[in-house]
Tab-separated table of C-alpha atoms (C1' of nucleotides) in Angstrom:
chain	number	residue	atom	x	y	z
A	983	MET	CA	-9.692	181.611	-138.798
A	984	ALA	CA	-9.624	181.166	-142.549
A	985	GLU	CA	-7.791	183.673	-144.738
A	986	SER	CA	-4.724	181.588	-145.392
A	987	ALA	CA	-2.843	182.737	-148.457
A	988	LYS	CA	-3.991	179.762	-150.470
A	989	ALA	CA	-7.634	180.011	-149.444
A	990	GLN	CA	-7.803	183.687	-150.305
A	991	GLU	CA	-6.218	182.972	-153.608
A	992	THR	CA	-8.958	180.477	-154.401
A	993	SER	CA	-11.862	182.795	-153.638
A	994	VAL	CA	-10.187	185.603	-155.574
A	995	ARG	CA	-9.614	183.336	-158.541
A	996	ILE	CA	-13.308	182.499	-158.469
A	997	LEU	CA	-14.288	186.174	-158.330
A	998	ASP	CA	-11.989	187.031	-161.229
A	999	ALA	CA	-13.236	184.207	-163.405
A	1000	ALA	CA	-16.896	184.849	-162.569
A	1001	GLU	CA	-16.598	188.561	-163.270
A	1002	LEU	CA	-15.322	187.950	-166.781
A	1003	LEU	CA	-17.845	185.233	-167.527
A	1004	PHE	CA	-20.782	187.264	-166.219
A	1005	ILE	CA	-19.801	190.043	-168.614
A	1006	GLU	CA	-19.527	187.713	-171.559
A	1007	HIS	CA	-22.533	185.464	-170.958
A	1008	GLY	CA	-24.648	187.140	-168.308
A	1009	PHE	CA	-25.727	185.616	-165.019
A	1010	ASP	CA	-28.015	182.923	-166.407
A	1011	GLY	CA	-25.697	182.148	-169.279
A	1012	THR	CA	-22.812	181.389	-166.931
A	1013	SER	CA	-22.823	178.018	-165.202
A	1014	MET	CA	-21.056	177.007	-162.023
A	1015	ARG	CA	-19.012	174.542	-164.027
A	1016	MET	CA	-17.877	177.260	-166.432
A	1017	ILE	CA	-16.781	179.405	-163.501
A	1018	THR	CA	-14.968	176.737	-161.526
A	1019	GLN	CA	-13.318	175.302	-164.597
A	1020	SER	CA	-12.105	178.730	-165.700
A	1021	ALA	CA	-10.849	179.456	-162.183
A	1022	GLY	CA	-9.177	176.072	-161.938
A	1023	VAL	CA	-10.941	175.096	-158.713
A	1024	ASN	CA	-13.297	172.350	-157.651
A	1025	ILE	CA	-16.951	172.884	-158.356
A	1026	ALA	CA	-17.849	172.804	-154.660
A	1027	ALA	CA	-15.553	175.756	-153.950
A	1028	VAL	CA	-18.112	178.369	-154.968
A	1029	ASN	CA	-20.661	177.137	-152.472
A	1030	TYR	CA	-17.950	176.751	-149.866
A	1031	TYR	CA	-16.779	180.352	-150.138
A	1032	PHE	CA	-19.887	182.207	-151.302
A	1033	GLY	CA	-22.788	179.987	-150.246
A	1034	SER	CA	-24.517	179.979	-153.609
A	1035	LYS	CA	-24.357	181.294	-157.164
A	1036	ASP	CA	-26.415	184.295	-156.074
A	1037	GLY	CA	-23.988	184.881	-153.231
A	1038	LEU	CA	-21.114	184.838	-155.698
A	1039	TYR	CA	-22.906	187.376	-157.902
A	1040	ARG	CA	-23.369	189.632	-154.889
A	1041	SER	CA	-19.698	189.273	-153.943
A	1042	VAL	CA	-18.534	190.009	-157.484
A	1043	PHE	CA	-20.262	193.390	-157.268
A	1044	GLU	CA	-19.423	194.077	-153.646
A	1045	ARG	CA	-15.725	193.845	-154.344
A	1046	ARG	CA	-15.913	196.702	-156.862
A	1047	THR	CA	-18.796	198.821	-155.638
A	1048	GLU	CA	-17.241	200.443	-152.610
A	1049	PRO	CA	-13.890	201.495	-154.111
A	1050	PHE	CA	-15.598	202.993	-157.141
A	1051	ALA	CA	-18.154	204.873	-155.066
A	1052	ARG	CA	-15.415	206.215	-152.813
A	1053	LEU	CA	-13.416	207.353	-155.832
A	1054	THR	CA	-16.369	209.131	-157.369
A	1055	ILE	CA	-17.311	210.911	-154.171
A	1056	ALA	CA	-13.700	211.937	-153.564
A	1057	ASN	CA	-13.573	213.550	-156.994
A	1058	ILE	CA	-16.663	215.670	-156.467
A	1059	ASP	CA	-15.531	216.534	-152.944
A	1060	GLU	CA	-12.278	217.837	-154.352
A	1061	LEU	CA	-14.079	219.706	-157.102
A	1062	GLU	CA	-16.454	221.485	-154.762
A	1063	ARG	CA	-13.709	222.258	-152.282
A	1064	ASN	CA	-11.770	224.166	-154.941
A	1065	ASN	CA	-14.783	225.704	-156.600
A	1066	ALA	CA	-17.979	226.638	-154.780
A	1067	THR	CA	-20.202	226.431	-157.882
A	1068	PRO	CA	-18.326	224.514	-160.579
A	1069	ASP	CA	-19.296	224.911	-164.229
A	1070	VAL	CA	-20.573	222.113	-166.461
A	1071	HIS	CA	-17.197	221.365	-167.909
A	1072	ALA	CA	-15.694	220.852	-164.478
A	1073	VAL	CA	-18.510	218.598	-163.279
A	1074	VAL	CA	-18.372	216.392	-166.363
A	1075	GLN	CA	-14.623	216.313	-166.110
A	1076	ALA	CA	-14.804	215.105	-162.511
A	1077	PHE	CA	-17.350	212.447	-163.455
A	1078	ILE	CA	-15.363	211.219	-166.422
A	1079	LYS	CA	-12.200	211.345	-164.376
A	1080	SER	CA	-13.709	208.706	-162.091
A	1081	ALA	CA	-14.532	206.404	-164.962
A	1082	LEU	CA	-11.078	207.005	-166.339
A	1083	GLN	CA	-9.354	206.155	-163.068
A	1084	LEU	CA	-11.510	203.071	-162.772
A	1085	GLY	CA	-10.840	201.999	-166.336
A	1086	THR	CA	-7.117	202.555	-166.006
A	1087	ASP	CA	-6.410	200.994	-162.621
A	1088	PRO	CA	-6.477	197.182	-162.738
A	1089	ALA	CA	-6.663	197.082	-158.944
A	1090	LEU	CA	-10.113	198.644	-159.199
A	1091	GLY	CA	-11.225	196.167	-161.816
A	1092	GLY	CA	-10.307	198.178	-164.867
A	1093	LEU	CA	-12.742	198.306	-167.711
A	1094	VAL	CA	-14.082	194.977	-166.515
A	1095	PHE	CA	-16.263	196.582	-163.878
A	1096	VAL	CA	-17.557	199.210	-166.272
A	1097	LYS	CA	-18.674	196.468	-168.601
A	1098	LEU	CA	-20.286	194.619	-165.746
A	1099	LEU	CA	-22.188	197.743	-164.761
A	1100	ALA	CA	-23.242	198.294	-168.365
A	1101	ARG	CA	-24.654	194.802	-168.423
A	1102	ALA	CA	-26.386	195.163	-165.059
A	1103	TYR	CA	-27.970	198.222	-166.598
A	1104	VAL	CA	-30.270	196.175	-168.861
A	1105	GLU	CA	-30.206	192.898	-166.948
A	1106	PRO	CA	-31.342	193.861	-163.476
A	1107	HIS	CA	-30.840	190.936	-161.116
A	1108	PRO	CA	-32.903	191.375	-157.916
A	1109	ILE	CA	-29.674	191.365	-155.929
A	1110	LEU	CA	-28.568	194.582	-157.641
A	1111	LYS	CA	-31.855	196.382	-157.127
A	1112	GLU	CA	-31.320	195.883	-153.428
A	1113	SER	CA	-27.645	196.833	-153.140
A	1114	MET	CA	-26.859	199.411	-155.816
A	1115	PRO	CA	-29.103	202.259	-154.670
A	1116	ARG	CA	-27.713	201.986	-151.157
A	1117	ARG	CA	-24.203	202.801	-152.280
A	1118	TYR	CA	-24.644	204.727	-155.532
A	1119	GLY	CA	-27.674	206.790	-154.576
A	1120	GLU	CA	-25.395	209.350	-152.975
A	1121	VAL	CA	-23.119	209.473	-156.015
A	1122	VAL	CA	-26.011	210.185	-158.340
A	1123	ARG	CA	-27.460	212.824	-156.024
A	1124	ARG	CA	-24.158	214.628	-155.679
A	1125	TYR	CA	-23.393	214.808	-159.398
A	1126	ALA	CA	-26.961	215.529	-160.469
A	1127	GLY	CA	-27.037	218.267	-157.825
A	1128	ALA	CA	-23.791	219.846	-159.025
A	1129	LEU	CA	-25.006	219.604	-162.594
A	1130	GLY	CA	-28.242	221.341	-161.662
A	1131	ARG	CA	-26.366	224.228	-160.069
A	1132	ALA	CA	-24.192	224.541	-163.153
A	1133	LEU	CA	-27.274	224.579	-165.387
A	1134	PRO	CA	-29.630	227.090	-163.782
A	1135	HIS	CA	-31.594	227.545	-167.018
A	1136	LEU	CA	-32.930	223.974	-166.753
A	1137	THR	CA	-35.655	222.563	-164.542
A	1138	GLU	CA	-34.821	219.716	-162.160
A	1139	THR	CA	-36.590	217.251	-164.435
A	1140	GLU	CA	-34.583	218.440	-167.426
A	1141	VAL	CA	-31.376	218.056	-165.469
A	1142	HIS	CA	-32.327	214.490	-164.674
A	1143	TRP	CA	-33.066	213.789	-168.329
A	1144	ARG	CA	-29.679	215.059	-169.341
A	1145	PHE	CA	-27.959	213.181	-166.581
A	1146	HIS	CA	-29.672	210.098	-167.957
A	1147	PHE	CA	-28.355	210.827	-171.473
A	1148	LEU	CA	-24.920	211.599	-170.101
A	1149	THR	CA	-24.591	208.348	-168.176
A	1150	SER	CA	-25.979	206.261	-171.036
A	1151	ALA	CA	-23.494	207.629	-173.528
A	1152	MET	CA	-20.666	207.399	-171.041
A	1153	PHE	CA	-21.247	203.843	-169.924
A	1154	SER	CA	-21.713	202.543	-173.440
A	1155	ALA	CA	-18.620	204.362	-174.569
A	1156	PHE	CA	-16.333	203.064	-171.832
A	1157	ALA	CA	-17.834	199.583	-171.949
A	1158	GLY	CA	-17.377	199.508	-175.708
A	1159	ASN	CA	-20.986	198.621	-176.424
A	1160	ASN	CA	-21.138	200.154	-179.820
A	1161	VAL	CA	-24.094	200.161	-182.160
A	1162	LEU	CA	-21.601	200.170	-184.984
A	1163	ARG	CA	-19.998	197.033	-183.636
A	1164	LEU	CA	-23.310	195.180	-183.595
A	1165	PHE	CA	-24.837	196.553	-186.780
A	1166	MET	CA	-21.876	196.691	-189.119
A	1167	GLU	CA	-19.438	194.021	-190.188
A	1168	HIS	CA	-16.453	196.359	-190.295
A	1169	PRO	CA	-16.883	199.075	-187.664
A	1170	VAL	CA	-14.560	202.016	-188.049
A	1171	THR	CA	-14.520	203.030	-184.414
A	1172	ASN	CA	-13.958	200.170	-182.064
A	1173	ALA	CA	-11.037	201.553	-180.146
A	1174	ARG	CA	-11.547	201.296	-176.432
A	1175	ASP	CA	-8.588	203.069	-174.925
A	1176	PRO	CA	-10.141	204.945	-171.991
A	1177	GLN	CA	-8.099	208.085	-172.625
A	1178	LEU	CA	-9.292	208.180	-176.219
A	1179	VAL	CA	-12.887	207.587	-175.182
A	1180	ALA	CA	-12.710	210.394	-172.653
A	1181	ARG	CA	-11.245	212.892	-175.100
A	1182	ASN	CA	-13.971	212.236	-177.652
A	1183	LEU	CA	-16.701	212.114	-175.063
A	1184	MET	CA	-15.984	215.389	-173.283
A	1185	PRO	CA	-16.957	217.931	-175.955
A	1186	PHE	CA	-20.049	215.952	-176.908
A	1187	LEU	CA	-21.325	215.783	-173.346
A	1188	VAL	CA	-20.504	219.335	-172.344
A	1189	ALA	CA	-22.196	220.738	-175.416
A	1190	GLY	CA	-25.199	218.468	-174.997
A	1191	LEU	CA	-25.681	219.347	-171.364
A	1192	THR	CA	-25.310	223.061	-171.994
A	1193	ALA	CA	-27.885	223.060	-174.785
A	1194	PRO	CA	-30.882	225.381	-174.373
A	1195	SER	CA	-33.982	224.042	-172.676
A	1196	ALA	CA	-36.483	222.077	-174.774
A	1197	ASN	CA	-39.420	223.942	-173.290
B	1462	MET	CA	-50.500	174.645	-196.767
B	1463	ALA	CA	-50.451	175.783	-193.200
B	1464	GLU	CA	-51.488	179.307	-192.300
B	1465	SER	CA	-54.907	178.443	-190.982
B	1466	ALA	CA	-56.289	181.150	-188.742
B	1467	LYS	CA	-55.766	179.059	-185.645
B	1468	ALA	CA	-52.256	177.952	-186.516
B	1469	GLN	CA	-51.136	181.486	-187.272
B	1470	GLU	CA	-52.618	182.624	-184.026
B	1471	THR	CA	-50.576	180.067	-182.128
B	1472	SER	CA	-47.237	181.017	-183.642
B	1473	VAL	CA	-47.987	184.705	-183.171
B	1474	ARG	CA	-48.941	184.139	-179.550
B	1475	ILE	CA	-45.599	182.424	-179.057
B	1476	LEU	CA	-43.711	185.304	-180.697
B	1477	ASP	CA	-45.512	187.873	-178.552
B	1478	ALA	CA	-44.916	186.002	-175.318
B	1479	ALA	CA	-41.295	185.251	-176.140
B	1480	GLU	CA	-40.544	188.846	-177.107
B	1481	LEU	CA	-41.715	190.133	-173.739
B	1482	LEU	CA	-39.939	187.431	-171.770
B	1483	PHE	CA	-36.666	187.862	-173.657
B	1484	ILE	CA	-36.727	191.535	-172.719
B	1485	GLU	CA	-37.407	190.849	-169.075
B	1486	HIS	CA	-35.155	187.841	-168.485
B	1487	GLY	CA	-32.847	187.623	-171.492
B	1488	PHE	CA	-32.396	184.621	-173.752
B	1489	ASP	CA	-30.815	182.270	-171.233
B	1490	GLY	CA	-33.080	183.415	-168.432
B	1491	THR	CA	-36.205	182.532	-170.399
B	1492	SER	CA	-37.167	178.868	-170.554
B	1493	MET	CA	-39.359	177.108	-173.097
B	1494	ARG	CA	-41.823	176.368	-170.339
B	1495	MET	CA	-42.067	180.028	-169.391
B	1496	ILE	CA	-42.754	180.946	-173.000
B	1497	THR	CA	-45.327	178.273	-173.773
B	1498	GLN	CA	-47.082	178.759	-170.450
B	1499	SER	CA	-47.302	182.513	-170.982
B	1500	ALA	CA	-48.549	181.992	-174.543
B	1501	GLY	CA	-51.047	179.365	-173.443
B	1502	VAL	CA	-49.789	176.722	-175.850
B	1503	ASN	CA	-48.303	173.275	-175.508
B	1504	ILE	CA	-44.585	173.076	-174.883
B	1505	ALA	CA	-43.975	171.204	-178.135
B	1506	ALA	CA	-45.468	174.059	-180.159
B	1507	VAL	CA	-42.262	176.096	-180.212
B	1508	ASN	CA	-40.265	173.301	-181.782
B	1509	TYR	CA	-43.138	172.573	-184.140
B	1510	TYR	CA	-43.322	176.132	-185.476
B	1511	PHE	CA	-39.772	177.410	-185.047
B	1512	GLY	CA	-37.639	174.281	-184.904
B	1513	SER	CA	-35.767	175.236	-181.751
B	1514	LYS	CA	-35.360	177.914	-179.114
B	1515	ASP	CA	-32.656	179.514	-181.237
B	1516	GLY	CA	-35.018	179.465	-184.193
B	1517	LEU	CA	-37.646	181.225	-182.123
B	1518	TYR	CA	-35.129	183.879	-181.105
B	1519	ARG	CA	-34.272	184.454	-184.744
B	1520	SER	CA	-37.962	184.712	-185.657
B	1521	VAL	CA	-38.675	187.155	-182.842
B	1522	PHE	CA	-36.119	189.532	-184.363
B	1523	GLU	CA	-36.972	188.825	-187.982
B	1524	ARG	CA	-40.541	189.907	-187.447
B	1525	ARG	CA	-39.428	193.406	-186.388
B	1526	THR	CA	-36.176	193.946	-188.223
B	1527	GLU	CA	-37.415	194.481	-191.747
B	1528	PRO	CA	-40.264	196.953	-191.017
B	1529	PHE	CA	-38.013	199.056	-188.818
B	1530	ALA	CA	-35.191	199.112	-191.327
B	1531	ARG	CA	-37.593	200.074	-194.100
B	1532	LEU	CA	-39.016	202.877	-191.981
B	1533	THR	CA	-35.604	204.263	-191.158
B	1534	ILE	CA	-34.421	204.188	-194.756
B	1535	ALA	CA	-37.643	205.803	-195.939
B	1536	ASN	CA	-37.101	208.687	-193.542
B	1537	ILE	CA	-33.608	209.470	-194.726
B	1538	ASP	CA	-34.687	209.021	-198.343
B	1539	GLU	CA	-37.355	211.634	-197.821
B	1540	LEU	CA	-34.954	213.919	-196.008
B	1541	GLU	CA	-32.335	213.836	-198.739
B	1542	ARG	CA	-34.921	214.207	-201.470
B	1543	ASN	CA	-36.097	217.508	-199.986
B	1544	ASN	CA	-32.680	218.708	-198.942
B	1545	ALA	CA	-29.460	217.918	-200.796
B	1546	THR	CA	-27.194	218.432	-197.776
B	1547	PRO	CA	-29.350	218.410	-194.627
B	1548	ASP	CA	-28.078	220.039	-191.447
B	1549	VAL	CA	-27.469	218.219	-188.159
B	1550	HIS	CA	-30.837	219.077	-186.730
B	1551	ALA	CA	-32.634	217.605	-189.724
B	1552	VAL	CA	-30.606	214.378	-189.683
B	1553	VAL	CA	-31.134	213.805	-185.987
B	1554	GLN	CA	-34.797	214.651	-186.395
B	1555	ALA	CA	-35.174	212.035	-189.124
B	1556	PHE	CA	-33.382	209.452	-187.016
B	1557	ILE	CA	-35.446	210.164	-183.923
B	1558	LYS	CA	-38.573	210.250	-186.007
B	1559	SER	CA	-37.971	206.600	-186.876
B	1560	ALA	CA	-37.632	205.591	-183.255
B	1561	LEU	CA	-40.703	207.637	-182.460
B	1562	GLN	CA	-42.792	205.973	-185.143
B	1563	LEU	CA	-41.574	202.599	-183.995
B	1564	GLY	CA	-42.287	203.352	-180.366
B	1565	THR	CA	-45.727	204.700	-181.120
B	1566	ASP	CA	-47.028	202.094	-183.553
B	1567	PRO	CA	-47.972	198.822	-181.836
B	1568	ALA	CA	-48.063	197.105	-185.235
B	1569	LEU	CA	-44.309	197.622	-185.459
B	1570	GLY	CA	-43.750	196.287	-181.960
B	1571	GLY	CA	-43.941	199.573	-180.108
B	1572	LEU	CA	-41.367	200.220	-177.442
B	1573	VAL	CA	-41.063	196.474	-177.028
B	1574	PHE	CA	-38.697	196.163	-179.965
B	1575	VAL	CA	-36.597	199.099	-178.833
B	1576	LYS	CA	-36.108	197.399	-175.506
B	1577	LEU	CA	-35.231	194.163	-177.223
B	1578	LEU	CA	-32.628	195.943	-179.316
B	1579	ALA	CA	-31.247	197.650	-176.225
B	1580	ARG	CA	-30.819	194.271	-174.636
B	1581	ALA	CA	-29.271	192.716	-177.736
B	1582	TYR	CA	-26.802	195.566	-177.517
B	1583	VAL	CA	-25.043	194.118	-174.471
B	1584	GLU	CA	-26.092	190.482	-174.838
B	1585	PRO	CA	-24.951	189.594	-178.318
B	1586	HIS	CA	-26.358	186.192	-179.263
B	1587	PRO	CA	-24.462	184.693	-182.219
B	1588	ILE	CA	-27.685	184.707	-184.199
B	1589	LEU	CA	-27.784	188.513	-184.083
B	1590	LYS	CA	-24.167	188.962	-185.093
B	1591	GLU	CA	-25.056	187.123	-188.259
B	1592	SER	CA	-28.343	188.807	-189.142
B	1593	MET	CA	-28.247	192.398	-187.867
B	1594	PRO	CA	-25.390	193.764	-189.969
B	1595	ARG	CA	-27.013	192.412	-193.112
B	1596	ARG	CA	-30.104	194.538	-192.647
B	1597	TYR	CA	-28.952	197.448	-190.491
B	1598	GLY	CA	-25.540	197.987	-192.035
B	1599	GLU	CA	-27.136	200.166	-194.703
B	1600	VAL	CA	-29.106	202.172	-192.140
B	1601	VAL	CA	-25.990	202.999	-190.160
B	1602	ARG	CA	-24.013	203.899	-193.292
B	1603	ARG	CA	-26.732	206.213	-194.545
B	1604	TYR	CA	-27.175	208.147	-191.315
B	1605	ALA	CA	-23.505	208.256	-190.432
B	1606	GLY	CA	-22.861	209.495	-193.956
B	1607	ALA	CA	-25.456	212.248	-193.732
B	1608	LEU	CA	-24.123	213.212	-190.342
B	1609	GLY	CA	-20.602	213.444	-191.706
B	1610	ARG	CA	-21.729	215.781	-194.497
B	1611	ALA	CA	-23.546	217.949	-191.947
B	1612	LEU	CA	-20.438	218.084	-189.767
B	1613	PRO	CA	-17.585	218.934	-192.140
B	1614	HIS	CA	-15.401	220.161	-189.294
B	1615	LEU	CA	-15.069	216.605	-187.947
B	1616	THR	CA	-12.973	213.690	-189.186
B	1617	GLU	CA	-14.695	210.465	-190.198
B	1618	THR	CA	-13.523	208.809	-186.985
B	1619	GLU	CA	-14.954	211.629	-184.909
B	1620	VAL	CA	-18.261	211.360	-186.705
B	1621	HIS	CA	-18.367	207.672	-185.850
B	1622	TRP	CA	-17.618	208.389	-182.219
B	1623	ARG	CA	-20.464	210.855	-182.040
B	1624	PHE	CA	-22.799	208.519	-183.835
B	1625	HIS	CA	-21.911	205.966	-181.194
B	1626	PHE	CA	-22.744	208.429	-178.410
B	1627	LEU	CA	-25.931	209.472	-180.178
B	1628	THR	CA	-27.254	205.937	-180.566
B	1629	SER	CA	-26.295	204.954	-177.023
B	1630	ALA	CA	-28.171	207.856	-175.496
B	1631	MET	CA	-31.115	207.374	-177.818
B	1632	PHE	CA	-31.571	203.671	-177.290
B	1633	SER	CA	-31.249	203.906	-173.531
B	1634	ALA	CA	-33.678	206.792	-173.467
B	1635	PHE	CA	-36.389	205.120	-175.533
B	1636	ALA	CA	-35.875	201.751	-173.866
B	1637	GLY	CA	-36.099	203.407	-170.459
B	1638	ASN	CA	-32.810	201.973	-169.236
B	1639	ASN	CA	-32.048	204.682	-166.800
B	1640	VAL	CA	-29.085	204.886	-164.483
B	1641	LEU	CA	-31.319	206.766	-162.095
B	1642	ARG	CA	-33.763	203.883	-162.110
B	1643	LEU	CA	-31.085	201.374	-161.158
B	1644	PHE	CA	-29.068	203.481	-158.757
B	1645	MET	CA	-31.743	205.400	-156.887
B	1646	GLU	CA	-34.737	204.170	-154.944
B	1647	HIS	CA	-36.977	207.029	-156.027
B	1648	PRO	CA	-35.970	208.165	-159.507
B	1649	VAL	CA	-37.368	211.500	-160.541
B	1650	THR	CA	-37.353	210.877	-164.258
B	1651	ASN	CA	-38.749	207.546	-165.259
B	1652	ALA	CA	-41.331	208.736	-167.720
B	1653	ARG	CA	-41.153	206.810	-170.952
B	1654	ASP	CA	-43.636	208.534	-173.207
B	1655	PRO	CA	-41.805	208.488	-176.549
B	1656	GLN	CA	-42.896	212.034	-177.440
B	1657	LEU	CA	-41.492	213.322	-174.168
B	1658	VAL	CA	-38.271	211.385	-174.616
B	1659	ALA	CA	-37.832	212.790	-178.098
B	1660	ARG	CA	-38.407	216.392	-177.041
B	1661	ASN	CA	-35.803	216.167	-174.293
B	1662	LEU	CA	-33.381	214.224	-176.416
B	1663	MET	CA	-33.295	216.516	-179.443
B	1664	PRO	CA	-31.495	219.562	-178.040
B	1665	PHE	CA	-29.006	217.416	-176.154
B	1666	LEU	CA	-28.043	215.419	-179.214
B	1667	VAL	CA	-27.938	218.297	-181.669
B	1668	ALA	CA	-25.738	220.353	-179.377
B	1669	GLY	CA	-23.498	217.374	-178.611
B	1670	LEU	CA	-23.030	216.502	-182.257
B	1671	THR	CA	-22.337	220.084	-183.266
B	1672	ALA	CA	-19.679	220.553	-180.593
B	1673	PRO	CA	-16.195	221.562	-181.771
B	1674	SER	CA	-13.658	218.866	-182.541
B	1675	ALA	CA	-11.678	217.378	-179.675
B	1676	ASN	CA	-8.416	217.560	-181.593
C	1065	DT	C1'	4.264	164.474	-133.355
C	1066	DA	C1'	-0.497	164.606	-132.180
C	1067	DT	C1'	-4.749	167.315	-132.638
C	1068	DA	C1'	-8.030	170.588	-134.332
C	1069	DG	C1'	-9.488	173.348	-137.946
C	1070	DT	C1'	-9.616	174.469	-142.835
C	1071	DT	C1'	-9.799	173.524	-147.553
C	1072	DT	C1'	-10.167	170.389	-151.513
C	1073	DC	C1'	-12.207	166.798	-154.072
C	1074	DA	C1'	-14.976	163.103	-156.744
C	1075	DA	C1'	-19.334	161.636	-156.625
C	1076	DA	C1'	-24.012	161.947	-156.202
C	1077	DC	C1'	-28.409	164.799	-155.297
C	1078	DA	C1'	-32.828	166.476	-157.019
C	1079	DT	C1'	-34.574	169.454	-160.285
C	1080	DA	C1'	-34.938	172.059	-164.664
C	1081	DC	C1'	-33.591	172.340	-169.193
C	1082	DG	C1'	-34.460	171.910	-174.599
C	1083	DT	C1'	-36.137	168.493	-177.446
C	1084	DT	C1'	-38.547	164.309	-179.304
C	1085	DT	C1'	-42.092	160.963	-179.570
C	1086	DG	C1'	-46.365	158.937	-181.041
C	1087	DA	C1'	-50.919	158.952	-180.440
C	1088	DA	C1'	-55.166	161.993	-180.489
C	1089	DT	C1'	-57.587	165.641	-182.616
C	1090	DA	C1'	-58.789	169.047	-186.127
C	1091	DA	C1'	-58.838	170.758	-190.820
C	1092	DA	C1'	-58.387	170.284	-195.777
C	1093	DA	C1'	-58.442	167.864	-200.012
C	1094	DC	C1'	-60.332	164.632	-202.802
D	942	DG	C1'	-67.388	160.289	-196.621
D	943	DT	C1'	-62.938	158.983	-196.849
D	944	DT	C1'	-58.248	159.997	-197.029
D	945	DT	C1'	-54.594	163.019	-196.375
D	946	DT	C1'	-52.373	166.710	-194.021
D	947	DA	C1'	-51.765	169.920	-190.177
D	948	DT	C1'	-51.915	170.763	-185.432
D	949	DT	C1'	-52.220	169.725	-180.486
D	950	DC	C1'	-51.086	167.187	-176.513
D	951	DA	C1'	-49.180	164.401	-172.379
D	952	DA	C1'	-45.409	161.972	-171.550
D	953	DA	C1'	-40.884	160.859	-171.738
D	954	DC	C1'	-36.001	161.621	-173.586
D	955	DG	C1'	-31.110	162.598	-172.333
D	956	DT	C1'	-28.426	166.188	-170.586
D	957	DA	C1'	-27.170	170.206	-167.750
D	958	DT	C1'	-28.190	172.804	-163.911
D	959	DG	C1'	-27.104	174.448	-158.743
D	960	DT	C1'	-26.197	172.228	-154.613
D	961	DT	C1'	-24.813	168.768	-150.979
D	962	DT	C1'	-22.182	165.096	-149.151
D	963	DG	C1'	-18.512	162.841	-146.591
D	964	DA	C1'	-14.132	161.471	-146.909
D	965	DA	C1'	-9.350	162.921	-148.097
D	966	DA	C1'	-5.612	166.331	-148.005
D	967	DC	C1'	-3.673	170.120	-146.133
D	968	DT	C1'	-2.414	173.788	-142.502
D	969	DA	C1'	-1.853	175.476	-138.223
D	970	DT	C1'	-1.564	175.248	-133.173
D	971	DA	C1'	0.068	172.987	-129.151
DNA sequence: TATAGTTTCAAACATACGTTTGAATAAAAC
DNA sequence: GTTTTATTCAAACGTATGTTTGAAACTATA
């Protein structure tokens, strides 16, 4: 079988290099030669290990998807085990805790994967549309469900709206995609320390979610 | 001079086609042949009217940038004329009003431009980095300033954080970039009627912004 | 040490890219 | 009506793309 130490190292080097380049330049903006050069491997190595550029893209996500999903589910499992009907603060805390663990632990990809997700958000490659719902559908259902139970004054549709706002703000914040960064020459807030992001994000989200219904 | 009816029509057809394709496939994912084919013009027309693909990209933004900036500034001008120190609700309302006018008026680009901005957000082409701050720097300063005056219990840094969260949620919402859409096979909330977006967004944002300080 | 399997590599593959050309056509100016 | 200018067009430009090839180098098993 394959899986010699050296071989594994090569495919991992490719994944690492590709992940960073996909964030910076997107899928179409990243060429095979950029990837292999950055990884320090021969250009044929990508097709040898991953079959194609599309296959590499799939593998880049697959490496991160499962651990992050598991983490997120574990956090809401723990929350609901200790608290039958958790309040908004607790649900948001559990959700943010996942992003925080992800952003802090390099073994999970660190902030790199958050950025990749943020990009996939507006740049939906067909490959994602086919694989993301399968693994993250459950995550969304669990958190949106818990949020709904914590916000009985809102309709299901309203809960989904707010979950949408919540995730948008959260992803942008952790990924560091800041309107100030793009629109101003000297942004004041461009810190990206996950702990700092989380502390500033919490009160905003909790208050926003708890707001009275619009209807 | 140029500007014959036919010539203008050609360059406008190119801008329209390119704008849509850039949203769907990004800059690198959109080829000259895709653009000219979709616009129904010869492939050489882009270079004839815009010099290069980069030049076209610049022109696509330039067409929308100025009207939107003017609209946004006009709204805060009006707000501050009628109200020396507006409260949070009024500031957010003025800001959302701009997005709403933009999203509703096809002459301004409609939701198309919002989506383009949302994409530019995570896919920063060098051309944008050079042109956006020049025109939108003032917009950000004005609104962030007004927000700061309406939220005296927050530090300047905190105000910037919340402005970041506010814009992230708003742009995603109006652009329709929904986590539910990407992560679930049957999203509940994928409505994109600007009026509906605005009504759901308002209470969330106002409450989030008004939340007590994190420190 | 010989053999089988795995991984690397330089080179070439066909195709798509953005751009340029120069002639043909249309419009405007005189 | 002729000359100038502006626009369109098919074809080709050189370069970059993702992928494949087949031999070389390496690793493991016997």
